[in-house]
Every structure is written in structure tokens, then in C-alpha cells.
Short mmCIF file of C-alpha atoms and ligand atoms in Angstrom, two decimals:
data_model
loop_
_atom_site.label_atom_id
_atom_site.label_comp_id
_atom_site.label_asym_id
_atom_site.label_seq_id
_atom_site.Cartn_x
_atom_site.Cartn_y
_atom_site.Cartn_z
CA UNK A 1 -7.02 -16.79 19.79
CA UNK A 2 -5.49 -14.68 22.76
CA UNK A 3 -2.70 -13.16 20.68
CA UNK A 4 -2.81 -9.39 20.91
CA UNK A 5 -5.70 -9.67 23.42
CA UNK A 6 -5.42 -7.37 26.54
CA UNK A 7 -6.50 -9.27 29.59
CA UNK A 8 -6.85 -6.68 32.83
CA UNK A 9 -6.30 -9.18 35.98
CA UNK A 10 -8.19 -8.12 39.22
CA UNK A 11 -7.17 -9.85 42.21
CA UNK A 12 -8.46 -9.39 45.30
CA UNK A 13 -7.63 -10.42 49.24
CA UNK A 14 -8.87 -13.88 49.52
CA UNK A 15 -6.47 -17.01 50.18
CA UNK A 16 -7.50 -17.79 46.39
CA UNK A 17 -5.52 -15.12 45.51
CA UNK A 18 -2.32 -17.49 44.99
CA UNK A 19 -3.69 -19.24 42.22
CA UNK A 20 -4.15 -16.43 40.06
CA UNK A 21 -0.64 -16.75 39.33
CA UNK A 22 -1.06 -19.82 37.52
CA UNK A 23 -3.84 -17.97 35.78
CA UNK A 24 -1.38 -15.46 34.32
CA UNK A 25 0.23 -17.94 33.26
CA UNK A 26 -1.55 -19.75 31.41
CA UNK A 27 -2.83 -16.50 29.84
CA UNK A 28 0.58 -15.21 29.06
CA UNK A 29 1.26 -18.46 27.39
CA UNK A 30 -1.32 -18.24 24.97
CA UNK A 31 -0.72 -15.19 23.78
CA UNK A 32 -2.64 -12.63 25.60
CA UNK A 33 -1.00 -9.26 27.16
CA UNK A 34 -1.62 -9.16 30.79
CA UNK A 35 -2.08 -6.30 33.67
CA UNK A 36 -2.83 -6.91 36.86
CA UNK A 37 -4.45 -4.78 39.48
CA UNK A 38 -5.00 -5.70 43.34
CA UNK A 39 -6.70 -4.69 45.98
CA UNK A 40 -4.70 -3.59 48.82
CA UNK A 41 -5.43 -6.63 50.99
CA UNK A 42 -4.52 -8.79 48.14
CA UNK A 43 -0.80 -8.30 48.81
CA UNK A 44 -1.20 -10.19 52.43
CA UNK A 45 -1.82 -13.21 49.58
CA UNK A 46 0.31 -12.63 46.58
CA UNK A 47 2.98 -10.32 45.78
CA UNK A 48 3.35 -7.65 43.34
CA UNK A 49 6.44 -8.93 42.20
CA UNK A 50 5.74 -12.44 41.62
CA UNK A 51 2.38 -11.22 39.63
CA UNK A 52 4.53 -8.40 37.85
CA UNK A 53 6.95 -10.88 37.03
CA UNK A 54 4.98 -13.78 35.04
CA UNK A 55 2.68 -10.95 33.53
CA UNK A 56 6.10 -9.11 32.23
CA UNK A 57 3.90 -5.85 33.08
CA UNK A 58 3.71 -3.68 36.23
CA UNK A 59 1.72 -4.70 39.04
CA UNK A 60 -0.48 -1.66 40.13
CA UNK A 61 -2.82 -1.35 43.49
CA UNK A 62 -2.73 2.24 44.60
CA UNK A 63 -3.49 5.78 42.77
CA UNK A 64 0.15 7.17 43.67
CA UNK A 65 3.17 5.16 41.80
CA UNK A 66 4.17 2.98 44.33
CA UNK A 67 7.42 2.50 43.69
CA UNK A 68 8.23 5.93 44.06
CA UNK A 69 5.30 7.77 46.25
CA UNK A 70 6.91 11.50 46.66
CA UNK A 71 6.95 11.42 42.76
CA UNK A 72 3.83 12.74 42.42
CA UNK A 73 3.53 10.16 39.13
CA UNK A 74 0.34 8.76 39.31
CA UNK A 75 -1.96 5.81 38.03
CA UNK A 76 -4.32 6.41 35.53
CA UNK A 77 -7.33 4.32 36.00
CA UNK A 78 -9.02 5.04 33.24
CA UNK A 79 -6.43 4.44 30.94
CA UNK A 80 -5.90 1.40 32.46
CA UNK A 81 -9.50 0.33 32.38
CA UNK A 82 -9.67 1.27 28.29
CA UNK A 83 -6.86 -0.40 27.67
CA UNK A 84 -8.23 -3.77 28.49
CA UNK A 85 -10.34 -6.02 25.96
CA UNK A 86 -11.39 -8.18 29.00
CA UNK A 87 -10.98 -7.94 32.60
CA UNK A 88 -11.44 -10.72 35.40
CA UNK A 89 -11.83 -10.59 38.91
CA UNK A 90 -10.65 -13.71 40.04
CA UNK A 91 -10.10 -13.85 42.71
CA UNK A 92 -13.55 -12.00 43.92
CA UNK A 93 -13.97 -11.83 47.96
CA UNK A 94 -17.60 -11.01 49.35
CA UNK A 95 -16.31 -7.79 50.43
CA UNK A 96 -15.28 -6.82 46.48
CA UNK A 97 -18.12 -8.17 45.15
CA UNK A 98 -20.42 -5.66 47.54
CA UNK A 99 -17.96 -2.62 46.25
CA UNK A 100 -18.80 -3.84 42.91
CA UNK A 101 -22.83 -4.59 43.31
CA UNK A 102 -23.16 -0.96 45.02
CA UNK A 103 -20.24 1.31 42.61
CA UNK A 104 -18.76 1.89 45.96
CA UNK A 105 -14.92 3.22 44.71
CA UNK A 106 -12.61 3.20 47.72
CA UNK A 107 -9.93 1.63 46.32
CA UNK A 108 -7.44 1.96 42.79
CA UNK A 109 -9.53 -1.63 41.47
CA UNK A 110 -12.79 -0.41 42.23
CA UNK A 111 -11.95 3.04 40.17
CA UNK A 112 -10.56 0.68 37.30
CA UNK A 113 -13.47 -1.42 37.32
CA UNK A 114 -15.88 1.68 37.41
CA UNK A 115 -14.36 3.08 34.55
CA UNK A 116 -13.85 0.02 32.49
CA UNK A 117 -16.39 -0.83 28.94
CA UNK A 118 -15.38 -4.24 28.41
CA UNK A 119 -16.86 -7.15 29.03
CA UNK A 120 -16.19 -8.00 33.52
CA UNK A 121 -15.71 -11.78 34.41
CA UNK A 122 -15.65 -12.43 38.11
CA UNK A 123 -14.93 -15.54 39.89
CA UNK A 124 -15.87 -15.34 43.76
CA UNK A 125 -14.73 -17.22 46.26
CA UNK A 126 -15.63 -17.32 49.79
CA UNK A 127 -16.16 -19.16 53.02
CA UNK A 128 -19.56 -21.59 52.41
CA UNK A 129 -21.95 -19.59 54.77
CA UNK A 130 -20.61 -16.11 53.04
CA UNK A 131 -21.49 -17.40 49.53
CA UNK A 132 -25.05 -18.86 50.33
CA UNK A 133 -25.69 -15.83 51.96
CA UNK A 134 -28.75 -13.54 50.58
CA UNK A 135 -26.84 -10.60 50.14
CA UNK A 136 -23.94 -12.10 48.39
CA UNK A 137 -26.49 -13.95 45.93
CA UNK A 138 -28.35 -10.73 45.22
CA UNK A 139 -24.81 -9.18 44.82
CA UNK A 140 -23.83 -11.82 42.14
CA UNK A 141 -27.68 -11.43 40.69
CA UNK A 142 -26.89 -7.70 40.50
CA UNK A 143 -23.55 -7.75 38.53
CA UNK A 144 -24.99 -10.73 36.11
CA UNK A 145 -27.83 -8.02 35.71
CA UNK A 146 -24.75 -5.15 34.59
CA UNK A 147 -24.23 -8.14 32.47
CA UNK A 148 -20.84 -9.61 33.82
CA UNK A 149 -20.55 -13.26 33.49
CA UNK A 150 -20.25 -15.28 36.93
CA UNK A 151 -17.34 -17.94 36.90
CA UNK A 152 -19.34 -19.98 39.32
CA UNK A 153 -17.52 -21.14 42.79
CA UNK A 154 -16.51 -24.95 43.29
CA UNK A 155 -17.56 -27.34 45.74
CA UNK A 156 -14.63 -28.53 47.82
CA UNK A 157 -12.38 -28.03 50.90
CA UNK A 158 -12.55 -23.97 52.27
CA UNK A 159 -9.73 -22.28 53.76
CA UNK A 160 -11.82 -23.10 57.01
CA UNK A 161 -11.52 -26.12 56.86
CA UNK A 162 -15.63 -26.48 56.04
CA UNK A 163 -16.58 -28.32 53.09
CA UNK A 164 -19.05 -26.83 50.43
CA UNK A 165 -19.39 -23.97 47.84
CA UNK A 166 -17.08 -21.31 47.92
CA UNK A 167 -13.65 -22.33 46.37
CA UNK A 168 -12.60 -20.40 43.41
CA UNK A 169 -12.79 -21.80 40.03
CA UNK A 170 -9.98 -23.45 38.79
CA UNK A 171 -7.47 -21.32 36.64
CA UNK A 172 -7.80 -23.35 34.05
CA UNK A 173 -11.77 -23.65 34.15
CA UNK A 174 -11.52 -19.48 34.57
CA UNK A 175 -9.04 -19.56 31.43
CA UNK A 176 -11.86 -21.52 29.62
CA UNK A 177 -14.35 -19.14 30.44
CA UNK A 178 -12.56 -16.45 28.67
CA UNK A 179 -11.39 -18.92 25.99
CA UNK A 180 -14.90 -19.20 24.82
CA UNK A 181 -15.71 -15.75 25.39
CA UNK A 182 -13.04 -15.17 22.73
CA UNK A 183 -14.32 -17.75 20.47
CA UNK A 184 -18.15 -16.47 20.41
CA UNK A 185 -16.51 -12.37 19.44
CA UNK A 186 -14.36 -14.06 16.71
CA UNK A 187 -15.02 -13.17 13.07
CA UNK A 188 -16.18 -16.91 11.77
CA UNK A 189 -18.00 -17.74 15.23
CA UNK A 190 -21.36 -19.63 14.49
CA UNK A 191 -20.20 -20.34 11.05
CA UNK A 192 -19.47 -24.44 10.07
CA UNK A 193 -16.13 -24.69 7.62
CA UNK A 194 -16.01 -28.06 5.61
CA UNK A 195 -12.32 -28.58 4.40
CA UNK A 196 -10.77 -31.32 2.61
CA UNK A 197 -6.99 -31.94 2.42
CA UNK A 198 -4.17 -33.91 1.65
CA UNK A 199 -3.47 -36.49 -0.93
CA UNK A 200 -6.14 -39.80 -1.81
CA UNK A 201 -4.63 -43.30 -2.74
CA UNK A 202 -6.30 -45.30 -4.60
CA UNK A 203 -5.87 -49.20 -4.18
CA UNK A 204 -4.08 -51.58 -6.75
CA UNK A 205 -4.37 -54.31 -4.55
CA UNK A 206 -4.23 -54.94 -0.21
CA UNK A 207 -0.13 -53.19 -0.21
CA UNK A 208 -0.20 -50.61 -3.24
CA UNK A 209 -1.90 -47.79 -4.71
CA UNK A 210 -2.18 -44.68 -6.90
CA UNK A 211 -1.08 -41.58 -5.28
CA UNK A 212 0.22 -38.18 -5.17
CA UNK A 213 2.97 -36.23 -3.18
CA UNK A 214 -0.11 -33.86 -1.55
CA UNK A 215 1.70 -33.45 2.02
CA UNK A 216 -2.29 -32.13 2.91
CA UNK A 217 -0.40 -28.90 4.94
CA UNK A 218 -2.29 -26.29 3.49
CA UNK A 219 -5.39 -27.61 4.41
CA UNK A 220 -4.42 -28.66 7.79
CA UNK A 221 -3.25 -25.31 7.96
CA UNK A 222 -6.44 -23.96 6.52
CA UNK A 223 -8.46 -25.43 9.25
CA UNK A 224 -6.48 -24.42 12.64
CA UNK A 225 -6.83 -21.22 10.62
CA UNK A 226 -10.16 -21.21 10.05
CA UNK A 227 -10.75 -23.17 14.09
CA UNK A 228 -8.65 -20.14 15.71
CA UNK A 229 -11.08 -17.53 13.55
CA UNK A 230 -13.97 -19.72 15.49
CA UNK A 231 -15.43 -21.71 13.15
CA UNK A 232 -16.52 -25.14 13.62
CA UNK A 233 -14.11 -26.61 11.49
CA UNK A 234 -15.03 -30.42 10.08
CA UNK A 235 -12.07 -31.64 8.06
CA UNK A 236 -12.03 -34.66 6.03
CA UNK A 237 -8.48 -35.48 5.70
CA UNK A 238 -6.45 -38.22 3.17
CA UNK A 239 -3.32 -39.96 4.13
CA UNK A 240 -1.54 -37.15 5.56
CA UNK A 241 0.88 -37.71 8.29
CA UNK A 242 0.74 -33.95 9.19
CA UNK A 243 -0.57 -33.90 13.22
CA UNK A 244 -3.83 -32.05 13.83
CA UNK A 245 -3.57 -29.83 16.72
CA UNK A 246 -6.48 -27.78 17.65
CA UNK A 247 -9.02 -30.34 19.26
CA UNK A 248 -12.00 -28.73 18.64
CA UNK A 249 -11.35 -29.60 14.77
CA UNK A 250 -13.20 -32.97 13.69
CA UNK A 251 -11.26 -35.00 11.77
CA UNK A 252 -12.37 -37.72 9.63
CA UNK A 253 -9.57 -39.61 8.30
CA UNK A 254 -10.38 -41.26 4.69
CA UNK A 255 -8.27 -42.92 1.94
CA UNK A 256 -9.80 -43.15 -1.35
CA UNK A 257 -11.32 -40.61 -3.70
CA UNK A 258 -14.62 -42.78 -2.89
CA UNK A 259 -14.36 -42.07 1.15
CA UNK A 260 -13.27 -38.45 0.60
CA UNK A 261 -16.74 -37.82 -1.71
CA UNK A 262 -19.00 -39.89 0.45
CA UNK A 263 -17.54 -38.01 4.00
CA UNK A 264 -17.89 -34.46 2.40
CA UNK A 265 -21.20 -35.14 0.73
CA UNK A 266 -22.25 -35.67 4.33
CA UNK A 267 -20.88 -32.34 6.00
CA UNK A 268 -21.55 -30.73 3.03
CA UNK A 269 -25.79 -29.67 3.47
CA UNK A 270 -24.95 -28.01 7.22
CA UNK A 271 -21.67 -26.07 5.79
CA UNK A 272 -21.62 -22.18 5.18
CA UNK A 273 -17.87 -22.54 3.75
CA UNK A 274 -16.45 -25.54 2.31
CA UNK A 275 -12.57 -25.34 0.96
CA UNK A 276 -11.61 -28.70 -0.61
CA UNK A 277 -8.10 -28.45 -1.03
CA UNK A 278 -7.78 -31.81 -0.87
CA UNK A 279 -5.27 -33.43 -4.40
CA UNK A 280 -7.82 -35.40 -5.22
CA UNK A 281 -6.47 -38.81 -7.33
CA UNK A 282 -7.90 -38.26 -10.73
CA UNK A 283 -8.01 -42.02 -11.54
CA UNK A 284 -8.32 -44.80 -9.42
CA UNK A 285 -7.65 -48.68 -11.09
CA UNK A 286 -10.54 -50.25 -12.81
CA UNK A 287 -10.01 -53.77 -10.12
CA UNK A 288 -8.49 -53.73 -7.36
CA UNK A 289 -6.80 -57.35 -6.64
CA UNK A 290 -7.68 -59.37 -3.72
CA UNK A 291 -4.48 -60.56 -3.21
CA UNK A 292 -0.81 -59.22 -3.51
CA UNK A 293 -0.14 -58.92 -7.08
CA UNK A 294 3.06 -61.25 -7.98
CA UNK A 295 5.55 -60.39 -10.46
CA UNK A 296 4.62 -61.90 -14.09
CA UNK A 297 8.33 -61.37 -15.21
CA UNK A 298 6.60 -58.96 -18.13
CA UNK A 299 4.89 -55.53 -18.06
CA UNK A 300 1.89 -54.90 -15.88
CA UNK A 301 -0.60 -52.78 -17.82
CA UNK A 302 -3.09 -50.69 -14.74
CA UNK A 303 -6.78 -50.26 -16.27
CA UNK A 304 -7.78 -46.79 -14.60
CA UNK A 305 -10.84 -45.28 -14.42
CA UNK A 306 -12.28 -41.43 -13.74
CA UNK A 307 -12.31 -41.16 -10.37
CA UNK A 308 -15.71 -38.78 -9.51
CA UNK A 309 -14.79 -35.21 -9.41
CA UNK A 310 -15.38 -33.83 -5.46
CA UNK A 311 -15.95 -30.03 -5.90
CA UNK A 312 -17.88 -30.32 -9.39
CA UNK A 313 -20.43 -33.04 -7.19
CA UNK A 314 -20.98 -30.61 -4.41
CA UNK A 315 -20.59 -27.24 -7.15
CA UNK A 316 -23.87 -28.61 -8.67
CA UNK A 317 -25.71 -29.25 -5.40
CA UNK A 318 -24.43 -25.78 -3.80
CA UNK A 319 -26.89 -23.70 -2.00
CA UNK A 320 -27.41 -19.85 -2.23
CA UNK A 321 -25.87 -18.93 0.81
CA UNK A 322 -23.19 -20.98 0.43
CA UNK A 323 -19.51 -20.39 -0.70
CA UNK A 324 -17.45 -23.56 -2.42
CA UNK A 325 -13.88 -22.54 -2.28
CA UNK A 326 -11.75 -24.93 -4.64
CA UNK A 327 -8.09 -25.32 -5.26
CA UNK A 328 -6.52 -25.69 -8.57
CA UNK A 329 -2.83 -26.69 -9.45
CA UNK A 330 -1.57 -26.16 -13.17
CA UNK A 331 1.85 -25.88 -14.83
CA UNK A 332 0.68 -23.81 -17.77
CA UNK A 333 -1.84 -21.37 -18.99
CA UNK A 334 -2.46 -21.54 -15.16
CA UNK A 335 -4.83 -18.31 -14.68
CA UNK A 336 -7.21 -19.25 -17.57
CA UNK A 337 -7.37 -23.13 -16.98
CA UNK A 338 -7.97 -22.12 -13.21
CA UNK A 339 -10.88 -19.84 -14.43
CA UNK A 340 -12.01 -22.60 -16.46
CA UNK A 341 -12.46 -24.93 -13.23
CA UNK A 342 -14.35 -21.78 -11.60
CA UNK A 343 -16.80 -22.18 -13.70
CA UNK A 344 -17.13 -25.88 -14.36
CA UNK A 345 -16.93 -26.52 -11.24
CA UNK A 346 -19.45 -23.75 -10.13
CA UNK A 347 -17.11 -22.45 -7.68
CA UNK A 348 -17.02 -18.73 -6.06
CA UNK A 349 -13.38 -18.64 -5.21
CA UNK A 350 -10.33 -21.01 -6.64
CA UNK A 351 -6.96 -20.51 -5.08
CA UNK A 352 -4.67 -21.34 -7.55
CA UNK A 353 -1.31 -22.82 -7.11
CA UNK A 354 1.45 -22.87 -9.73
CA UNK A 355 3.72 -25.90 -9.36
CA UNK A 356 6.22 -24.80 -11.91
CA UNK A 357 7.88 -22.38 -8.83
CA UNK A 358 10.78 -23.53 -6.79
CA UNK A 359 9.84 -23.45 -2.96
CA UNK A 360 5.41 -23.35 -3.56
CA UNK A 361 2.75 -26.24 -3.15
CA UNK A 362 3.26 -30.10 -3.05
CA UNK A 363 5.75 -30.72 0.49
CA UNK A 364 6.71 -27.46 1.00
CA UNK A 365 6.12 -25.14 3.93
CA UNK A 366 5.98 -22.32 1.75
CA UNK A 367 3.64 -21.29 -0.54
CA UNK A 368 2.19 -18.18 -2.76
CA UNK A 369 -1.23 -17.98 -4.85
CA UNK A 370 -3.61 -16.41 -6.92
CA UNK A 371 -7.15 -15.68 -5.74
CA UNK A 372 -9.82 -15.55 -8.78
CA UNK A 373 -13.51 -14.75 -7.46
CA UNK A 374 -15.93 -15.57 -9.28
CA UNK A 375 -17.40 -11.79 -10.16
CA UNK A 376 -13.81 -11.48 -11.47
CA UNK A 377 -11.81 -10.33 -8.48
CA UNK A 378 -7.92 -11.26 -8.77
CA UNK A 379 -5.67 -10.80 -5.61
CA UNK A 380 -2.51 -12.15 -5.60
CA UNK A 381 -0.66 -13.49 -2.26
CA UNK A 382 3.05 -13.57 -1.60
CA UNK A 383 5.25 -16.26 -1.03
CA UNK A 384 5.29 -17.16 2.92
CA UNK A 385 4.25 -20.13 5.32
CA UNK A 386 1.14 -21.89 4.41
CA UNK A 387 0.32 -20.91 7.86
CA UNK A 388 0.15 -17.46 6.97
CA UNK A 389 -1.52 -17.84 3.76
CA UNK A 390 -4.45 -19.60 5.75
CA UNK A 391 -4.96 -17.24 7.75
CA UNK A 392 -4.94 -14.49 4.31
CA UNK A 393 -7.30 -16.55 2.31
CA UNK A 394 -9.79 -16.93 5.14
CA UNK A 395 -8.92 -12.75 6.13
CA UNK A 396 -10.03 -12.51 2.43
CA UNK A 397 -13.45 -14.07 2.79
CA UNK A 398 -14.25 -12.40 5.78
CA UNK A 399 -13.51 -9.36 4.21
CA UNK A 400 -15.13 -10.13 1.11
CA UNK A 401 -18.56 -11.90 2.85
CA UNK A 402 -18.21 -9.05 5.73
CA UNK A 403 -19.05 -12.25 8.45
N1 LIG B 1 -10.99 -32.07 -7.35
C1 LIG B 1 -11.98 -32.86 -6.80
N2 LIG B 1 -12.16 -34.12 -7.28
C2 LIG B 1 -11.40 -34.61 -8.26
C3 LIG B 1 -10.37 -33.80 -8.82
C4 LIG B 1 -10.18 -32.53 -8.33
O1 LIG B 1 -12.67 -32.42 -5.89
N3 LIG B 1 -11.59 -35.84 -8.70
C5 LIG B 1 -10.85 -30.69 -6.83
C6 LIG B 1 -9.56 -30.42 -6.12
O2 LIG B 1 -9.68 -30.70 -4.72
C7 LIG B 1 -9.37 -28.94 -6.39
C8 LIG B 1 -10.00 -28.74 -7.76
O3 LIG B 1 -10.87 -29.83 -7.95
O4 LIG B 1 -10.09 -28.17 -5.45
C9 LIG B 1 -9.02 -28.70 -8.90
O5 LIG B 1 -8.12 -29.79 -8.83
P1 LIG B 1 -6.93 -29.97 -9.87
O6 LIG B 1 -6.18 -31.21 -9.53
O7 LIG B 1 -6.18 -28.70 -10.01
O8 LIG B 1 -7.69 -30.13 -11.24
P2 LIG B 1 -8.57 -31.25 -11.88
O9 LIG B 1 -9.99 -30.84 -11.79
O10 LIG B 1 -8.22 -32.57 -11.34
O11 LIG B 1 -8.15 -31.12 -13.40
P3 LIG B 1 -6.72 -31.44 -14.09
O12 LIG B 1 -6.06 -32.48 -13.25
O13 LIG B 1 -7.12 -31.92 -15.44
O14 LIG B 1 -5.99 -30.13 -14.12
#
């Protein structure tokens, strides 16, 4: 989510100040690229160096280059300003806030801010008395009303030694803010992704079953994929011992072909995109035994039966706006049988999967597909992680449905 994002970091003189370390931390950590501009009195609270040092970028607070003022190098605040995706004031004194409320530019942050388009967080923090204060609560009406987004101020112990309103945010409530903020501009915010994965067993009796070697990592992958685009991601998942890590996904773990149909038929009405990916158990055994089977000291004979067919159940209930991705695997005639399942099926997309290939599919962390549409569209994708190729497929549909 914050890879490649530019996060510009204004800090200004308020005790507060020290934590915004941790706060470039925790942004540096998850990928973002990270500036950070003071106000002068912000050095009496945190240095340069320390912030220059966990963002891995300079650390600016005055036009002139301050490391070297007689070299008539200056700093551009404009640039600086259109470089950023996001900027943050955090922390934002009473003093700032007034700058900011008014356009008053004496300093090298209030020229950055002045200059900047993109969306302004700000998180004051203050002394109680400052921050119930009319002026400072038509100052924070005032930039809500430029339509920057308060970071509210916490209750707690002041620098004062008073108890009340006025503390900064947390850093990690601030990093949520932005988190979010990230997640409503992403390109599958809003939408709901259904995605089914991994292998089903079917029982024989309470210890055995039917199975396949699914290891269920493309479809794991598929959702963090589609969860780090922003969707809400509901993923119905069959004995898979691959972790889930994002925990906004919802997980429903199932077992049998049975569990898999029932959980998606339910997620299935309120989904815009559903991927079932999932290697579903064609046949499950006609009884399943009560008891441990014991050896009869002869053949055992299983009685199997169809097991219902997932994507063809929810192809022929599929609504107008709604895409039904589906997954096929063949070891001949691949494109045309895959083509075949399009339409029986009555999917839009099939990603198909040729198991005849050393290092693709079934327990690898590898793989490399074909993408049929169903207007006829055929795009190949290379061999590489199944991490990758999540994110690809899903880059395709986004692309394709221009969400
Ligand atoms: N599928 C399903 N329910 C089933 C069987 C398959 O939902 N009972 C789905 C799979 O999740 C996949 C697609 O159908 O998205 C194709 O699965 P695949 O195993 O390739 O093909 P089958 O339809 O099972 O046909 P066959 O095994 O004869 O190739």
C-alpha cells in the first residue's frame, strides 16, 4: 500500500515533536519514501540528523542549504511540495496551525505547505487551555474547510503536567490515518472481491479423504493482492496451511466441496468480483463411514459421486454487473478445453494453468498463465511468483473494467 508513496513529514516545535520519529518509522517500514521538513523551533525537540537518518533523505528547515550557507544552493519549496503524494503535520503547535489558518509564510514549512496540491493531514497538539481555545478551534474549522483532515488530539497527561485534550495522536493512530487515506484512493476501493482457494477433501470416513495437492497459494496470493489494491477481500479458503496475512481479509476456512459451495453462495449476491481459484474435488464418496474403516484383507472399491460444480452454480446465477473469474487446469488441448469451461461455465475471464510445465501451478511458488476473456481477448503472463501474477491478473481487470 505505501510502496512508492511520497510522504512529506512536517514537524513542528512542540515537545510532541520526538515521536515523529517513530512515525518515520513506521512509514519507512512500509514502504513509503519519506522527507521531512521542520520548523525552525522544531530542532530545540528533534534533530535533523536523527530525522534525516531513519527517513534515509535530507532533513530540510531553512531556504539556504544548511549545510553549506555561503553556497548560495538553495531549497526549492515548490519542488519539494510537488513532490509529495501526502504531507502531515504532525506534530502541529497552535502557533503553526495559525500560520496555516491565515497563509501567513514566514518560515521554509509554511512556503512548502503553501505551495503543496496534495492532500494536508495535521495532527495538533497543545497545552489543554490552547486547544479548547476559540481561535485554535476556528483555526482547525478553517483548515478542515481547505479540506485537510484533522488527526484529532488525545486525552491524557500534557507536557504541563495538566490532564486533558491536547496530546498528539499516537504515531501509529496518525500512520492509520494515512493508511486509510491510501486505501479509499486505491484502484479496487469500495469494490467487494469473493475468492476461493486451495484444495477441498472430501471425507471417506472420520481420518481419510479425497484430495488434491492444491497448496491454495495463488489464491491466497490473489487476495492480499486484491486487499493491498483495497478491496474488501472475503476469501473462502480449503485446507491450506498457507498463513493469511493481511487482517482486513475475512477468511472462512471450509473443507468439503459442500462447505466451499454453501460459503461462496453466501458472499456471492454482495460481490462485484469473484475469482474461485479454489481445486475444487470433482468427486466426493457416495457414504462416508461413521467409523474408521478397518482393513478387509481384500480390495476396497470407493463409490464416488459428482461433486456440484462451484463456478458453473454461481455462472448461472451471475448478475450484469458482475465479473466471475474462474481458473482452469488442463494437460492437453489446454486453450480450447479452457474456452470450453468459459462458456459452460458462463465465465468472463478463465486463467488457465498448464500443469504439464516444470516449475508452474500445484506447490510451486512460481507460476505463468494464459488469460482468455470472454469477447476473445488472449494475454499471456510470464513465468514469475504467484505473488506477482496476482497482482497482473487483478492490474488486468482494472485495466480492462477501468475501476
Ligand atoms: N470448479 C468448481 N467446482 C467444481 C470443479 C471445478 O467451482 N466442482 C471450478 C474451479 O475452481 C475452476 C474451474 O471450475 O475455477 C475449472 O476447474 P478445473 O479443475 O480446471 O476443471 P473442471 O471443471 O473440474 O473440469 P475437468 O476436471 O474435467 O477438467
Amino acid at each position: 500500500m505505501f510502496s512508492g508513496k511520497k510522504v512529506l513529514l512536517g514537524v513542528t516545535g512542540g515537545i510532541a515533536a520526538y515521536k515523529t520519529t517513530y512515525l518515520v518509522r513506521l512509514l519507512v517500514k512500509a514502504g513509503a519514501e519519506v522527507r521531512v521538513v521542520l520548523s525552525p523551533s522544531a530542532r530545540d525537540f528533534v534533530t535533523p540528523l536523527s530525522l534525516a537518518t531513519l527517513s534515509k533523505n535530507p532533513v530540510h528547515w531553512e531556504y539556504i542549504n544548511e549545510e553549506d550557507e555561503d553556497s548560495g544552493e538553495w531549497n526549492n519549496h515548490v519542488e519539494l511540495a510537488l513532490w509529495a503524494d501526502l504531507m502531515v503535520f504532525a506534530p502541529l503547535t497552535a502557533n503553526s496551525l495559525a500560520k496555516m489558518a491565515n497563509g501567513q509564510s514566514d518560515n521554509f514549512l509554511m512556503a512548502v505547505y503553501l505551495s503543496a496540491k496534495c492532500p494536508v493531514y495535521f495532527a495538533p497538539a497543545m497545552d489543554l487551555d490552547m486547544y479548547q481555545h476559540p481561535a485554535t478551534k476556528a483555526n482547525i474549522e478553517k483548515l478542515k474547510s481547505f479540506g485537510h483532515f484533522l488527526i484529532p488530539a488525545e486525552s491524557g497527561e500534557l507536557a504541563s503536567g495538566l490532564e486533558g485534550e491536547g496530546r498528539m495522536a499516537e504515531p501509529e493512530t496518525i500512520f492509520s490515518h494515512i493508511h486509510k487515506h491510501l486505501l479509499s484512493q486505491a484502484p479496487l476501493a469500495g469494490k467487494k472481491v469473493l475468492i476461493n482457494a486451495g484444495p477441498t477433501y472430501e471425507a471417506i470416513d472420520p481420518v481419510r479423504f479425497v484430495g488434491n495437492r492444491s497448496s491454495g497459494k495463488m489464491g491466497v496470493a490473489l487476495a492480499e493482492a486484491a486487499a493491498k489494491k483495497g478491496a474488501q477481500v472475503s476469501l473462502v479458503l480449503g485446507p491450506s496451511v498457507v498463513q493469511v496475512t493481511n487482517p482486513s481479509i475475512h477468511v472462512e476456512r471450509v473443507e468439503s466441496t459442500q462447505e466451499m459451495l454453501d460459503a461462496c453462495e453466501k458472499a456471492f449476491p454482495s460481490a462485484d468480483w469473484t475469482i474461485l481459484s479454489a481445486a475444487v474435488s470433482d468427486y466426493r464418496p457416495a457414504e462416508v463411514a461413521v467409523q474408521k474403516m478397518k482393513k478387509s484383507g481384500g480390495n476396497l472399491q470407493l463409490d464416488l459421486v459428482e461433486n456440484p460444480d462451484i463456478l458453473k452454480t454461481l455462472g448461472a446465477k451471475k448478475g450484469a454487473d458482475q465479473v466471475l473469474v474462474g481458473f482452469a487446469l488442463e494437460t492437453e488441448n489446454a486453450e480450447a478445453n479452457a474456452q470450453k469451461k468459459l462458456d459452460k461455465k458462463n465465465c468472463d475471464w478463465i486463467v488457465l494453468n498448464q500443469a504439464d510445465k516444470e516449475a508452474r501451478g500445484f506447490g510451486h511458488d512460481t507460476n505463468e498463465v494464459l488469460l482468455l476473456s470472454r469477447s476473445g481477448d488472449r494475454l499471456p503472463l510470464t513465468l514469475k511468483s504467484k505473488k506477482e501474477l496476482a497482482h497482473e491478473i487483478l492490474d488486468v481487470l482494472i485495466d480492462y473494467y477501468s475501476v
